[in-house]
Structures are given as structure tokens and as C-alpha cells.
Coordinates of C-alpha atoms and ligand atoms in Angstrom, one line a residue:
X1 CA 78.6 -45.7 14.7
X2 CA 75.2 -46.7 16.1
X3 CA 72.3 -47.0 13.6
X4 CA 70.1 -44.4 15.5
X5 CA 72.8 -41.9 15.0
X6 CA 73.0 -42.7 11.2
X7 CA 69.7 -42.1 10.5
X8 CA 69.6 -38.7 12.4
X9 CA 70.8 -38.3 8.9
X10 CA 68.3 -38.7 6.2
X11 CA 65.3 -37.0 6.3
X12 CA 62.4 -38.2 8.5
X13 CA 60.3 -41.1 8.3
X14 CA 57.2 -39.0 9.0
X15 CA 58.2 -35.9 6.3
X16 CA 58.1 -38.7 3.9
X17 CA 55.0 -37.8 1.4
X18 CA 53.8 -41.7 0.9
X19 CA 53.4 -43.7 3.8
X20 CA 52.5 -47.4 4.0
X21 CA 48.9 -48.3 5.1
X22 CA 48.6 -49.0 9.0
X23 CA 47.8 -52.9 8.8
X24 CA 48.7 -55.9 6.8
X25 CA 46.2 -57.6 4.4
X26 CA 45.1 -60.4 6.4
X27 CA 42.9 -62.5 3.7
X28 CA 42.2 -62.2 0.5
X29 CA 39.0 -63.1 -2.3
X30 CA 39.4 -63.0 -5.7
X31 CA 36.9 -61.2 -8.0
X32 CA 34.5 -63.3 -10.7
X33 CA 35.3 -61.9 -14.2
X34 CA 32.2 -60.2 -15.9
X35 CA 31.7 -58.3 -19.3
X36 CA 30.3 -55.0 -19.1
X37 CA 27.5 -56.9 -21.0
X38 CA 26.8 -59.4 -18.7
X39 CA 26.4 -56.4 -15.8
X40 CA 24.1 -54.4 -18.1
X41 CA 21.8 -57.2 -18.7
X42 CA 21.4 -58.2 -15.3
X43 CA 20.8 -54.6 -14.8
X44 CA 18.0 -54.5 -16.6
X45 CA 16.9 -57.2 -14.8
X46 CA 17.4 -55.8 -11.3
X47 CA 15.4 -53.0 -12.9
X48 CA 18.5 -50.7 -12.3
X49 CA 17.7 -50.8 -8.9
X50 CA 21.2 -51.1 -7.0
X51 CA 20.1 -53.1 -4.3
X52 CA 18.9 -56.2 -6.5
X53 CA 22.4 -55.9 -8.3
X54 CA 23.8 -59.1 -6.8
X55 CA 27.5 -58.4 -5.7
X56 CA 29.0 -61.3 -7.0
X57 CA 29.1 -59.7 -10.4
X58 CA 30.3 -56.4 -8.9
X59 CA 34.0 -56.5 -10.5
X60 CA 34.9 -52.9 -9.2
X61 CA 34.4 -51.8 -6.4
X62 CA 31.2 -52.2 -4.4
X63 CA 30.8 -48.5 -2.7
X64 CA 27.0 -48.9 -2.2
X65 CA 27.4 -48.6 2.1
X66 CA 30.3 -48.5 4.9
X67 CA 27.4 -50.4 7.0
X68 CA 28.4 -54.2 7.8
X69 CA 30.9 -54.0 4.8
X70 CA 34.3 -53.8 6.9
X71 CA 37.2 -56.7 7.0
X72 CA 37.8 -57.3 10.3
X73 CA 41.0 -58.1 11.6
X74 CA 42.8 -61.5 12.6
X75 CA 41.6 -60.7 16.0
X76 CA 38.2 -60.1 15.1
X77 CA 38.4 -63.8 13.3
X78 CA 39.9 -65.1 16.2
X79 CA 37.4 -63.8 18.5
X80 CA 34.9 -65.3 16.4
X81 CA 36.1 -68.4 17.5
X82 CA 36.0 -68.2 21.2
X83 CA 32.6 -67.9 21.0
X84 CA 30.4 -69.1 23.4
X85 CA 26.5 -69.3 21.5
X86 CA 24.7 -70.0 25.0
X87 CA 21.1 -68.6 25.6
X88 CA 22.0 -66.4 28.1
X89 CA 24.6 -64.2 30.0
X90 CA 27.1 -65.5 27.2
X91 CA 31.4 -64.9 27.4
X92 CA 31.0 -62.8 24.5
X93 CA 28.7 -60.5 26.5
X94 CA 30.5 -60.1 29.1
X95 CA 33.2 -58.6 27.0
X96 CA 31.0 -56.4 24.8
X97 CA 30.0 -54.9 28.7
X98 CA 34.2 -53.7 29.5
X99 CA 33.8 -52.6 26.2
X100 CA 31.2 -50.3 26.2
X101 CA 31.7 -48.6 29.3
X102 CA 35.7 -48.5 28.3
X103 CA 34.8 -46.4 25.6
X104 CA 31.4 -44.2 26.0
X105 CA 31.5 -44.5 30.1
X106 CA 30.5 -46.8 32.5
X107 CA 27.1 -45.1 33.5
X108 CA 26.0 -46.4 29.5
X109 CA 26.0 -50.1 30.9
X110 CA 24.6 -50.8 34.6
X111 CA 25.4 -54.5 35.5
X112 CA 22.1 -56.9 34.8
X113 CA 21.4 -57.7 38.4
X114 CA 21.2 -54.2 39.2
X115 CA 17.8 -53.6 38.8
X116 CA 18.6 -50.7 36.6
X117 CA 18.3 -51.8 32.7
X118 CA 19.8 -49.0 30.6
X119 CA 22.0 -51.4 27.7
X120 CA 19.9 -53.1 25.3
X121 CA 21.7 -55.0 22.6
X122 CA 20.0 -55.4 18.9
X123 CA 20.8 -57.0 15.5
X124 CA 21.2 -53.9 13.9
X125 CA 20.9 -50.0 14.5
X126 CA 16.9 -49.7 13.0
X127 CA 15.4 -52.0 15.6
X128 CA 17.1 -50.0 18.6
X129 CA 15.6 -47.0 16.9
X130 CA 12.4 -48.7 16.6
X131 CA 12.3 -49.5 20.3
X132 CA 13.3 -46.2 21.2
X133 CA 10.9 -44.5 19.7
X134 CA 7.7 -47.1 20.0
X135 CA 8.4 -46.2 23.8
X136 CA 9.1 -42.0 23.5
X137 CA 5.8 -42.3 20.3
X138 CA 3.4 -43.3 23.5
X139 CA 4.2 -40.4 25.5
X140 CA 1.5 -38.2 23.5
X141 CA 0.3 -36.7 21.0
X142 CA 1.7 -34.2 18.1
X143 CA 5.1 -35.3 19.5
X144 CA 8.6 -33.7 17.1
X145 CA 12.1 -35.5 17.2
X146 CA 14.2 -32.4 16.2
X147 CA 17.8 -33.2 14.7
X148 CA 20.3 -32.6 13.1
X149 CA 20.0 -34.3 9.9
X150 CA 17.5 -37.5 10.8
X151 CA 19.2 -40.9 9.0
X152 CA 16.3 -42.8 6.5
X153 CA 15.3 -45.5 8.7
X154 CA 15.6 -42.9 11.6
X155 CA 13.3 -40.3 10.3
X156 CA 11.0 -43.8 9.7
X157 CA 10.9 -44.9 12.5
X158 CA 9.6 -41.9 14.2
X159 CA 6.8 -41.3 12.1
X160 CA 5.8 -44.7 12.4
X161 CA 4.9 -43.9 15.8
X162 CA 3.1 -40.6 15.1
X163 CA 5.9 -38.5 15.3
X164 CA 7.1 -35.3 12.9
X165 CA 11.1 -35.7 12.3
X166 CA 12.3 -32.0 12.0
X167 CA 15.6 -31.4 10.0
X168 CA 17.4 -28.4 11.7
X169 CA 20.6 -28.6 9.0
X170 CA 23.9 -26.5 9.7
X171 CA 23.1 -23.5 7.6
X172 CA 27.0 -23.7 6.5
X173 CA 25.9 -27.3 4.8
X174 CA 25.6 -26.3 1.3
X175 CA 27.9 -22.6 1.6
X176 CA 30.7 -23.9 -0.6
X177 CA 32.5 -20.5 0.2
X178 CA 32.4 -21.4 4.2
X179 CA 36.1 -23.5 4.9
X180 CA 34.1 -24.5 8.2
X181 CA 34.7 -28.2 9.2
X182 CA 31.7 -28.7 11.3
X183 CA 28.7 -28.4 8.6
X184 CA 26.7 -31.4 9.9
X185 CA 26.2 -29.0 13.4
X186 CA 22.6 -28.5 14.2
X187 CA 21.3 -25.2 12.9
X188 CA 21.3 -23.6 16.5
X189 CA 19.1 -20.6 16.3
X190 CA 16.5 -22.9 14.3
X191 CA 16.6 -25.2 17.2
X192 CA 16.5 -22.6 20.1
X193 CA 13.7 -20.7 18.5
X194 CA 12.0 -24.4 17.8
X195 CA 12.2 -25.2 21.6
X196 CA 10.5 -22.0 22.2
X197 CA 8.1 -22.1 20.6
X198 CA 7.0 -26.1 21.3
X199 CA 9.2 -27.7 24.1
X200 CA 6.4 -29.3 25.1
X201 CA 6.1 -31.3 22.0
X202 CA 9.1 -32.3 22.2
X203 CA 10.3 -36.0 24.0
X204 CA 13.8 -35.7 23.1
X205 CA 16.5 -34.0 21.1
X206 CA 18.7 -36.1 18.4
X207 CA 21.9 -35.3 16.6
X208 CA 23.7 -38.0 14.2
X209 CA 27.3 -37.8 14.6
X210 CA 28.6 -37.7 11.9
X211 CA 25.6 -36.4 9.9
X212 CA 25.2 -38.9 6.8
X213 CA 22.5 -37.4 5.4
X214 CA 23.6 -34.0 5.5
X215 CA 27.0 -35.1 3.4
X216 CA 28.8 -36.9 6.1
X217 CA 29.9 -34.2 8.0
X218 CA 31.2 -34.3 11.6
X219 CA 29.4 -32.2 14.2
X220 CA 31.8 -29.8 16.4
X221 CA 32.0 -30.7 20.4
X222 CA 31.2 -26.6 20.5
X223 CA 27.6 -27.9 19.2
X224 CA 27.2 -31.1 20.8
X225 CA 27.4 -28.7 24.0
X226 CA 25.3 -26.1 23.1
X227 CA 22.6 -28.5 21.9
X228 CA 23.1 -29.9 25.1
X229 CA 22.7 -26.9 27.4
X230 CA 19.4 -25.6 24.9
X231 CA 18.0 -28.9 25.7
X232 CA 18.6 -29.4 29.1
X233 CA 17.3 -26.0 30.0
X234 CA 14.0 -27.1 28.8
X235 CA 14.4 -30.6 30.4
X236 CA 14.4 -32.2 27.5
X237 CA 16.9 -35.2 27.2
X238 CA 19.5 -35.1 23.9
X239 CA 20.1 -38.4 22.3
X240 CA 23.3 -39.4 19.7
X241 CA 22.7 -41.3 16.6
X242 CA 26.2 -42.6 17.2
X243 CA 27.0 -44.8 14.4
X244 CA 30.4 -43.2 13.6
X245 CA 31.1 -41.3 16.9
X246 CA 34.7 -42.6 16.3
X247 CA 35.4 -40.8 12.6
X248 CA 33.6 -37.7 14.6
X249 CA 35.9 -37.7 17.5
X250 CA 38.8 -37.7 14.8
X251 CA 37.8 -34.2 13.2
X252 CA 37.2 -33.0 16.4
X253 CA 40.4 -33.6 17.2
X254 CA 42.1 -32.6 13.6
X255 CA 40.2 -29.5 13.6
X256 CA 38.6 -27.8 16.3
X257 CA 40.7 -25.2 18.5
X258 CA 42.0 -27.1 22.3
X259 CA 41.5 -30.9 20.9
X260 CA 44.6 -30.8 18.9
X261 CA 46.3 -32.6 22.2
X262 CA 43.3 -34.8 23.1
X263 CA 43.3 -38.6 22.7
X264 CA 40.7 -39.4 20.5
X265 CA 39.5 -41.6 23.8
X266 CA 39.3 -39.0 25.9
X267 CA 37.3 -37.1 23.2
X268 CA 35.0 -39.6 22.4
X269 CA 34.0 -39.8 26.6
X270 CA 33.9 -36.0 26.8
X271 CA 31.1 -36.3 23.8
X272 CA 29.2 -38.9 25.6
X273 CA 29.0 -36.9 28.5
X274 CA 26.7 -34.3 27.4
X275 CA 24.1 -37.0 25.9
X276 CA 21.4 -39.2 28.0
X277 CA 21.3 -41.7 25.7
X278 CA 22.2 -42.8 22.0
X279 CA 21.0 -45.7 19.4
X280 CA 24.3 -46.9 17.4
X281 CA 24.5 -49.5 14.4
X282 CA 28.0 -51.1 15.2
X283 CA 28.3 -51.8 11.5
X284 CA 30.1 -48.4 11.2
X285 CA 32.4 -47.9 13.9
X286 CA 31.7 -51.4 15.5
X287 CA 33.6 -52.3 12.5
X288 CA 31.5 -55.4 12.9
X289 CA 29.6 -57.3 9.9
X290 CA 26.2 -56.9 12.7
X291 CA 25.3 -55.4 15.6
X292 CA 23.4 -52.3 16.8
X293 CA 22.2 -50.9 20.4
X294 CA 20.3 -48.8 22.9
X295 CA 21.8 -47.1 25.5
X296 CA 21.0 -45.5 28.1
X297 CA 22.6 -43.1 30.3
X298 CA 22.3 -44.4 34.4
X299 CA 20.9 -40.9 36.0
X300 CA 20.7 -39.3 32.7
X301 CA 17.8 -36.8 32.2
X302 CA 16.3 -39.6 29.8
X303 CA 16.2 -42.1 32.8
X304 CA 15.2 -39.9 35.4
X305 CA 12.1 -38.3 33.5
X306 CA 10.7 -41.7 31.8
X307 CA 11.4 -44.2 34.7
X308 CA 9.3 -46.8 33.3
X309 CA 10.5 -46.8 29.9
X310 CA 13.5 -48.9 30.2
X311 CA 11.8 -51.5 31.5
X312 CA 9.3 -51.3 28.6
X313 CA 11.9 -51.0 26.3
X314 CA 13.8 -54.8 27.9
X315 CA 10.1 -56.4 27.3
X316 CA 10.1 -54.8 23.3
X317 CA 13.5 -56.6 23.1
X318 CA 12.7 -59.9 24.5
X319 CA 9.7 -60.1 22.2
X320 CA 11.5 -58.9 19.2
X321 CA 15.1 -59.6 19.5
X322 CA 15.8 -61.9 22.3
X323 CA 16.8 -61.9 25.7
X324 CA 19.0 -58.4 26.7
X325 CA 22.2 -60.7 27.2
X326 CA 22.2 -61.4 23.3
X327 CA 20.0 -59.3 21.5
X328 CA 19.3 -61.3 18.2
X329 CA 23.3 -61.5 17.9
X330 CA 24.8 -65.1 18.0
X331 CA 27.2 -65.2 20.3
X332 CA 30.3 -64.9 17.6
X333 CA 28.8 -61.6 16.2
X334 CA 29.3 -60.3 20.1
X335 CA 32.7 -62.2 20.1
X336 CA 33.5 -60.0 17.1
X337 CA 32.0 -56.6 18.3
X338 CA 33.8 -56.6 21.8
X339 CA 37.3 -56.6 20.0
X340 CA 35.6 -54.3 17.1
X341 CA 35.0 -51.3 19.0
X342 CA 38.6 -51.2 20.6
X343 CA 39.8 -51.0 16.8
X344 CA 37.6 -48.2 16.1
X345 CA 39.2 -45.5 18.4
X346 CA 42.8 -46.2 17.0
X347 CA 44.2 -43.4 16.1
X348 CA 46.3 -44.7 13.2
X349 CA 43.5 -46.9 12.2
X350 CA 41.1 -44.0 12.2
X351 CA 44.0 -41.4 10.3
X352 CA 44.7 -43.7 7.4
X353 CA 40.6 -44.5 6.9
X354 CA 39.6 -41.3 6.6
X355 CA 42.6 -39.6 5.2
X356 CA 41.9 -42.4 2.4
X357 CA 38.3 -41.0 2.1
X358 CA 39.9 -37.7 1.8
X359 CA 42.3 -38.2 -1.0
X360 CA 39.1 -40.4 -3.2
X361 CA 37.5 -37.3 -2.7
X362 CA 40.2 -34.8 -3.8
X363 CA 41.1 -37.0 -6.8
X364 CA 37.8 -36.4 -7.6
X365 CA 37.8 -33.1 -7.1
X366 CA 40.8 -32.5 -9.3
X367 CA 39.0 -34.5 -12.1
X368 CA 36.6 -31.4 -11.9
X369 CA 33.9 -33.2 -10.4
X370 CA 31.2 -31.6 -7.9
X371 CA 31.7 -33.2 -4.3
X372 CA 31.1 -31.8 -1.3
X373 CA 33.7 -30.4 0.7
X374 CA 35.2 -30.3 3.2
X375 CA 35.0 -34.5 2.5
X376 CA 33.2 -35.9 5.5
X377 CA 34.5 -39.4 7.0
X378 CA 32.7 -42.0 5.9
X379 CA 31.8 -41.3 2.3
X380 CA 32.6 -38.4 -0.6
X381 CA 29.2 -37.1 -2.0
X382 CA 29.0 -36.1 -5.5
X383 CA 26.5 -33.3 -6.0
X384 CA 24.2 -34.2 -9.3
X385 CA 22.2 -30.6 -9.8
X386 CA 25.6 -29.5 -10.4
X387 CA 27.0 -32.8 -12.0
X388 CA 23.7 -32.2 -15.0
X389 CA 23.6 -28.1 -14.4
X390 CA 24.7 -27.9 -18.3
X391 CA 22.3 -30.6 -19.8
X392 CA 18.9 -31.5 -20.8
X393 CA 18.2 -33.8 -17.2
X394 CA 15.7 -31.7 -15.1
X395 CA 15.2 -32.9 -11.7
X396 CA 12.7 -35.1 -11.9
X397 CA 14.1 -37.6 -14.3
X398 CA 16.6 -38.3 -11.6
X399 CA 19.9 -38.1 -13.0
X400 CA 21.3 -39.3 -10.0
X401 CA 20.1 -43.1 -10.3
X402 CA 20.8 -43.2 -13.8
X403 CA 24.5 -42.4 -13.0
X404 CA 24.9 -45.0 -10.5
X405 CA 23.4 -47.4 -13.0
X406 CA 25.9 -46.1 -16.1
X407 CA 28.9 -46.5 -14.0
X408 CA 27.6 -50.0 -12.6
X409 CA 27.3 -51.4 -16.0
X410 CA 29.5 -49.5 -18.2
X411 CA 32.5 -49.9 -15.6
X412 CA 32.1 -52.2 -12.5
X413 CA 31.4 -49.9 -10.0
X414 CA 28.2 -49.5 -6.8
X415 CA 27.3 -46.5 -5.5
X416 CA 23.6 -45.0 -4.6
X417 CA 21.9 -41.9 -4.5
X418 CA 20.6 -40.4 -2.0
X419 CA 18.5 -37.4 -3.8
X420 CA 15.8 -36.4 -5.8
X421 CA 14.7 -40.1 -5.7
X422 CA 15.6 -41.4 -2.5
X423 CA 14.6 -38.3 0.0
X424 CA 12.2 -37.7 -2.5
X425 CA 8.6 -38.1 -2.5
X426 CA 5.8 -37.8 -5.0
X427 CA 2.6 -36.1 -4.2
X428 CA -0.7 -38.2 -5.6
X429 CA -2.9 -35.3 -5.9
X430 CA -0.7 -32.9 -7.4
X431 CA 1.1 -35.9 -9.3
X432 CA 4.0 -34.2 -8.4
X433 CA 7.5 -34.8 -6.9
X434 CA 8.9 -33.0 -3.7
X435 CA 12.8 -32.9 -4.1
X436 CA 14.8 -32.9 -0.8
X437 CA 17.4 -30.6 0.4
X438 CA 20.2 -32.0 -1.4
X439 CA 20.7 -34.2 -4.9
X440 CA 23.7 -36.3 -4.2
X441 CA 25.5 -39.9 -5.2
X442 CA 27.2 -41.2 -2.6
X443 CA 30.2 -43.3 -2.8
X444 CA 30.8 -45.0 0.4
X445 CA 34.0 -46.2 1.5
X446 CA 33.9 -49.7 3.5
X447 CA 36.4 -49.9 6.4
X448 CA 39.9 -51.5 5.5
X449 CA 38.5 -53.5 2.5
X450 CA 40.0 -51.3 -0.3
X451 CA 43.5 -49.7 -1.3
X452 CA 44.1 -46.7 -3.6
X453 CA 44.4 -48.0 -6.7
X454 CA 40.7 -49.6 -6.4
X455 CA 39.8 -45.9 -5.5
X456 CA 41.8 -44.3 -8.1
X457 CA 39.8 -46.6 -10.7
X458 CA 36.7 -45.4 -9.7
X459 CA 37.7 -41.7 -10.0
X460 CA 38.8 -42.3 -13.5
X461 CA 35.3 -43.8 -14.3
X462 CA 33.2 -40.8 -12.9
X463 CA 35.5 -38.5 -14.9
X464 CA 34.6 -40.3 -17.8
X465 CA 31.1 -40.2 -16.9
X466 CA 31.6 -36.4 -16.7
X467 CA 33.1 -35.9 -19.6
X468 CA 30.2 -37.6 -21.0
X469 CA 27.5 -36.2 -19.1
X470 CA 24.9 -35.6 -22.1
X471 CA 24.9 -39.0 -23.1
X472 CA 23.5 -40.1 -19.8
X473 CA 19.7 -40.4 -20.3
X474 CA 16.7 -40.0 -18.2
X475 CA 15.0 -42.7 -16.2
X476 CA 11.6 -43.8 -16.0
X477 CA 10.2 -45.3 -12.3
X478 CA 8.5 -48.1 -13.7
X479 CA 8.1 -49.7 -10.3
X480 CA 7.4 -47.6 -6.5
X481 CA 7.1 -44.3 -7.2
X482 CA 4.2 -43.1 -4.3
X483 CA 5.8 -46.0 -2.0
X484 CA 7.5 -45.2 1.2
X485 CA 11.5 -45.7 1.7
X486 CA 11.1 -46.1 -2.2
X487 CA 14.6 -46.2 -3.4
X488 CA 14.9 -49.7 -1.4
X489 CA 11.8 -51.0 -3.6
X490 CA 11.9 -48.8 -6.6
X491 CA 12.6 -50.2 -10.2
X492 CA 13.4 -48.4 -12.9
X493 CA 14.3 -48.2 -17.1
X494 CA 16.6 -45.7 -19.3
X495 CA 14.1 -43.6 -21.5
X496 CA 14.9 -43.1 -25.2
X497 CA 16.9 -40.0 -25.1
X498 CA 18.0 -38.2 -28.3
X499 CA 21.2 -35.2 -27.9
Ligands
F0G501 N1 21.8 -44.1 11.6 C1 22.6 -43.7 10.6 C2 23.3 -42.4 10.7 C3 23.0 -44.6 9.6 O1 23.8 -44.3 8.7 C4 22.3 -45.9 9.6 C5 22.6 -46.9 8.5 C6 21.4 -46.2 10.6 C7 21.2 -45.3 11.6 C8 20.7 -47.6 10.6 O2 21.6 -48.6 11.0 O3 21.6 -50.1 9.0 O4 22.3 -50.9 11.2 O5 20.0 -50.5 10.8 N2 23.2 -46.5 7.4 C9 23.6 -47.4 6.3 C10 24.1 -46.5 5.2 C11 22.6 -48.4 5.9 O6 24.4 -47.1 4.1 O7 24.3 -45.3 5.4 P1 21.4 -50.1 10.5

């Protein structure tokens, strides 16, 4: 009897309810011991602010960002050895050029001697925001970047240069009754009735796929079109935030009606080709450790209305980064980005990650804990108004910061919050916060560094935490309160709390 026949007779591999991770541990690094002492002293220290927490002591798992925090593969390590770190026009370059047009299109990178610069390479994705919109910021005055959910250092960057970021969330964002998997879509009738009113105000439109301020959720192709057609009838170019276009494609594909059959390739190039241009940090779905870009769509509406701000936008980069063929990247960072990027649109790479997101998330979930759902693909968000609803913690005392700091010391673990303190600002003259839209922790899950036990640890510590929810006290900002981006700078103290 042949083998294949035989097994025609136990049930199928893929019925089976456990399956074995898609990749092979390649490395390994042990952990330094520390007592839950040691981490609450140098807590104190770091003035509770997770940032100054140096991860060396970090004997958990160290959730604090997905950004620059993957393990890359054997490939990736090989690459890093075929490096080539010359001044200009390097291998590595070369190969970062297939790359990107393999996967967003070949009108994203025109070859250098064309005349025609439209790829511009930086260290990270901030800068190629910051040259983006130094360039758009000249075009006049009163200008408004509308979006769907504007990242920190995005919103930053565009009022640096005198422009208003406008939030236009998915209305479905915080409807817990909506099943909907699309709730980081821009709010459509918000933006349509913004264009209206001030398309003339407005340089370009920019949605973040997926939306990692708005809970990590993916952004449906339906929207990425009809933002597309709303802006292009008022001539007005539409940019991505692409930082995890792949983990986007993949919900496209799991979830929205005629994708079901699509390659998550052929997804990802019909996306791109309703955009003139996008900024990306490649420390998401570059699964690199650094590396960011501009680009730039050849004959894209972007191009074709600011002709001369491509070449101003190769001069900010020579002064800045370095020259276009390297970007402030040595050439082993581009070695390790061109093989990078052809990871990230694996399909089994890219099931397994966020399906891994997915289950921290409903472990959570079924520990009775308050995360968002559906689970977006990068991170699971932990909703603190909810989390403190029942105790004394009002909003300004931000419970949020003072969880991350509990479960850091008390058990080992990073996160950060992005609420009350981080969106947050206070007012001087009223001496008064303004709380964001949403009061969340998030716990964000690198890319193939962690395996399910790590996770489950975690989720038995925030149940804890839950269970103990009262005995979590206050915190005072004794450091940065009225400063800008304040949760980077911020330091804080518990306050002497009595139950
Ligand atoms: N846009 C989005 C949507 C991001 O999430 C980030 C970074 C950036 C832009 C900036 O990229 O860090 O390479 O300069 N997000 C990280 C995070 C830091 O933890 O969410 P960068």
C-alpha cells in the first residue's frame, strides 16, 4: 500500500486544531534574572516612564512596539553579510529597487538616471514624513492633512510646518455592537463634506493602513477607493501611511467580500494603485531592525501637480540623510530590508503573526478583560475607562500609565499607553487636561520574536492586575506635563492612595 493512500485515512493535517508555527527558531538569547525588586527600583528611577526602562532588565516580555523589534530570518543575517557599505549606488540598493517595485509597482521607483526622482530612502519612517511635509507645509497657508487616524510623529510633523492634522475616525471605531472588520476606514461622509467645504486647503489626503492609532485596525479596499475617487475629484492627491500595508492586505483578504481568492500580492498592488504616493517605516512590515521611505508615484496626481517637489524633496535628503542611493542606511540595513519585504507578503508568515495577535487578544478577552475588537494586526488594545469604570481613578490621574508601570515591576512585562496621557494634552490657562478619543494600553506584538506561552504569561498577569484593579493607584506627572509628544519625556511617581 502506498503511504499517500494510508493517510487518506486519518483525518486531515489542516482540520487539526494546533498547528506548528511556520518557521524554525533560528537563534536564540537568554534572559538576565531580575527580582521584581530590582525592576521596581529602577522604576522609580526611570521615573516610571517606560522608555527609560532599560530592556536588559525586562525578564517578560518586552511589548512596548512592533517598530524595529522583529528577528529576522537566516536570510536576512545572511544578507547582512553580502553587504556592500560603498558611498553610492550600493549592491544592496540595487536590490531594495526589484524589491520595491516587485511589491507596490514599478511606477513607485523610476531608475536614478531617469531624470525623474520619485524613491527616496530614509533611516526611519519620521524623517520621510518630515520631508514630505516640509515640502507640501510651503505650498501655503491654513493648509489641513485630513486622515484617517494621523500616527504621533505623523500628526507632528505636520504641524511643525503649519499645518492642522484632522482626524476623520471610522464612526464604527468604538461601536462594540458593530461585528465590522474595517473600523480603522476613514469616516467618509466627514471627509466628503470636509472637502466641500475646504478642498482648497487641502495639499493631500492621508490614510494609515492599518490605523494604529485608532486600535490597529485595517482599512477596507471599498474605502481605500472611495477615499480615492473623493479625492481625486477635487484633484487632490491621496497618500498611504504604509507601515503595515502587508497585515492590511491580509484582512482584506480574510474578510472582505471578492478577496477571499486574491494573493495577498496581488492585493497589496491593487491598494497601491489607487494612492500617488505613501511614507512607510520598514520596521513594521520591512521586518527590518531600520529603514523608512518616500515614495512617489511616476505620473501620479502628486507628481504631476507639485513638479518641483521631488526634486526639493532629493536636496532635503542629501542634507539630512545622505545621498538617495543610501539614505542614512549602511549598506547592511539595505542588505537586510531587500530580503525583508519579500518575507512580509508571505502568506503563512503573515497567517500565523496575526492569528498569534488574535489568540493574545482573545485570551484576554476570556480573562474578562476590555480590548478592543475585532483585534487589529499588529497589537491588542486594552481599553482603560473601562479597565477603572468601577474605581476611584478618574481620568486625569491616568490609570493607564500606572498599569503599564504595575505590570512592569510587579511581573516583567512592557507595554505603553497610548491615552489620556499620551494623546493627551494639558491646557495652561485653564490648567486643564484635554483627553483624546480613546484611553488605551497597548500591547504590541514584535514580529516572530515570541511564542505562546510568553503571550499566555502576559494574559495571566493583566488578569491579575484586573482582579486587582483598586489597588492600582493614581500617578502624579512630576516631570513634562505642558510639553509636546510628552509621553516620550514625561516622568512620573505613584501617589499615596488609600481604598
Ligand atoms: N506611522 C505609523 C502608523 C507608525 O506606527 C509609526 C511608528 C510611524 C509612522 C513612524 O515610524 O518609528 O520608523 O519613525 N510607530 C511605532 C509604534 C514607533 O510603536 O507604533 P518610525
Amino acid at each position: 500500500m502506498k503511504t499517500s493512500d494510508l493517510i487518506k485515512k486519518f483525518p486531515e493535517e489542516k482540520d487539526l486544531v494546533t498547528h506548528s508555527r511556520p518557521y524554525f527558531n533560528h537563534s536564540i538569547e537568554f534572559k538576565n534574572i531580575f527580582t521584581p525588586r530590582e525592576r521596581a527600583d529602577m522604576l522609580d528611577i526611570a521615573g516610571l516612564n517606560m522608555f527609560f526602562f532599560p530592556s536588559e532588565m525586562i525578564t517578560g516580555c518586552d511589548l512596548l512596539s512592533d517598530s524595529g523589534t522583529t528577528s529576522m530570518t537566516n536570510e536576512q543575517w545572511a544578507a547582512l553579510h553580502l553587504r556592500d557599505e560603498a558611498y553610492g549606488s550600493n549592491r544592496g540598493y540595487f536590490l531594495v529597487m526589484k524589491q520595491i517595485i516587485e511589491t507596490f509597482g514599478e511606477e513607485f521607483f523610476n531608475d536614478p538616471n531617469s531624470g525623474r526622482p520619485n524613491a527616496f530612502i530614509f533611516h526611519q519612517g519620521r524623517p520621510a514624513e518630515d520631508a514630505l511635509f516640509t515640502m507640501v507645509g510651503r505650498l501655503g497657508s491654513g493648509l489641513i492633512i485630513p486622515g484617517n487616524g494621523h500616527f504621533d510623529t505623523t500628526q507632528a510633523n505636520i504641524k511643525r510646518n503649519n499645518m492642522q492634522a484632522v482626524n476623520l475616525f471610522s464612526p464604527e471605531l468604538m461601536d462594540e455592537s458593530s461585528g465590522y472588520h474595517f473600523k480603522g476606514d476613514m469616516d467618509l461622509i466627514k471627509f466628503k463634506s470636509l472637502l466641500e467645504r475646504s478642498h482648497n486647503k487641502i495639499p493631500l489626503s492621508y490614510l494609515t493602513i492599518t490605523n494604529n492609532t485608532g486600535g490597529g485596525q485595517p482599512v477596507s479596499m471599498e474605502n481605500i477607493r472611495d477615499v480615492s475617487n473623493v479625492s481625486n475629484h477635487y484633484d487632490i492627491p491621496l497618500f498611504f501611511d504604509a507601515c503595515r500595508f502587508a497585515e492590511n492586505a491580509w484582512f482584506i483578504q480574510q474578510h472582505e467580500p471578492g478577496y477571499g481568492n486574491k494573493d495577498i500580492k496581488t492585493i497589496v498592488k491593487e491598494m497601491f494603485s489607487y494612492v500617488d504616493g505613501f511614507t512607510i517605516s520598514f520596521k513594521k512590515d520591512g521586518l527590518v531592525n531600520m529603514g523608512g521611505g518616500l515614495f512617489l508615484k511616476d505620473n501620479g496626481l502628486f507628481m504631476k501637480k507639485y513638479p518641483d517637489i521631488p526634486d526639493a524633496i532629493m536636496g532635503h535628503q542629501i542634507d539630512k540623510e545622505g545621498h538617495p542611493t543610501y539614505g542614512g542606511l549602511s549598506g547592511r540595513d539595505i542588505m537586510t530590508l531587500a530580503v525583508g519585504l519579500k518575507i512580509a507578503t508571505k502568506e503563512e508568515y503573515l497567517t500565523y503573526r496575526i492569528n498569534q495577535v488574535k489568540d493574545f487578544g482573545e485570551n484576554l478577552k476570556n480573562h474578562g478583560l476590555p480590548v478592543m475588537a475585532p483585534i487589529g494586526g499588529h497589537a491588542v488594545y486594552l481599553d482603560m475607562n473601562k479597565f477603572f469604570a468601577d474605581t476611584a481613578i478618574k481620568p486625569e490621574d491616568f490609570g493607564g500609565v500606572a498599569f503599564t508601570a504595575v505590570l512592569l515591576a510587579a511581573y516583567g512585562h512592557r507595554t505603553i499607553e497610548l491615552g489620556n496621557f499620551s494623546f493627551g494634552s494639558y491646557d495652561k490657562k485653564t490648567k486643564k487636561e484635554i483627553l483624546p478619543e480613546f484611553n488605551f494600553v497597548r500591547f504590541a506584538i514584535p514580529r516572530l520574536r515570541y511564542e505562546k506561552k510568553d503571550l499566555d504569561s502576559v494574559a495571566e498577569a493583566v488578569k491579575i492586575l484586573y482582579e486587582n484593579r483598586d489597588k492600582i493607584p493614581p500617578v502624579n506627572v512630576t516631570y513634562g506635563r505642558d510639553l509636546p509628544m510628552r509621553h516620550f519625556k514625561a516622568r512620573f511617581e505613584f501617589r499615596k492612595y488609600s481604598i
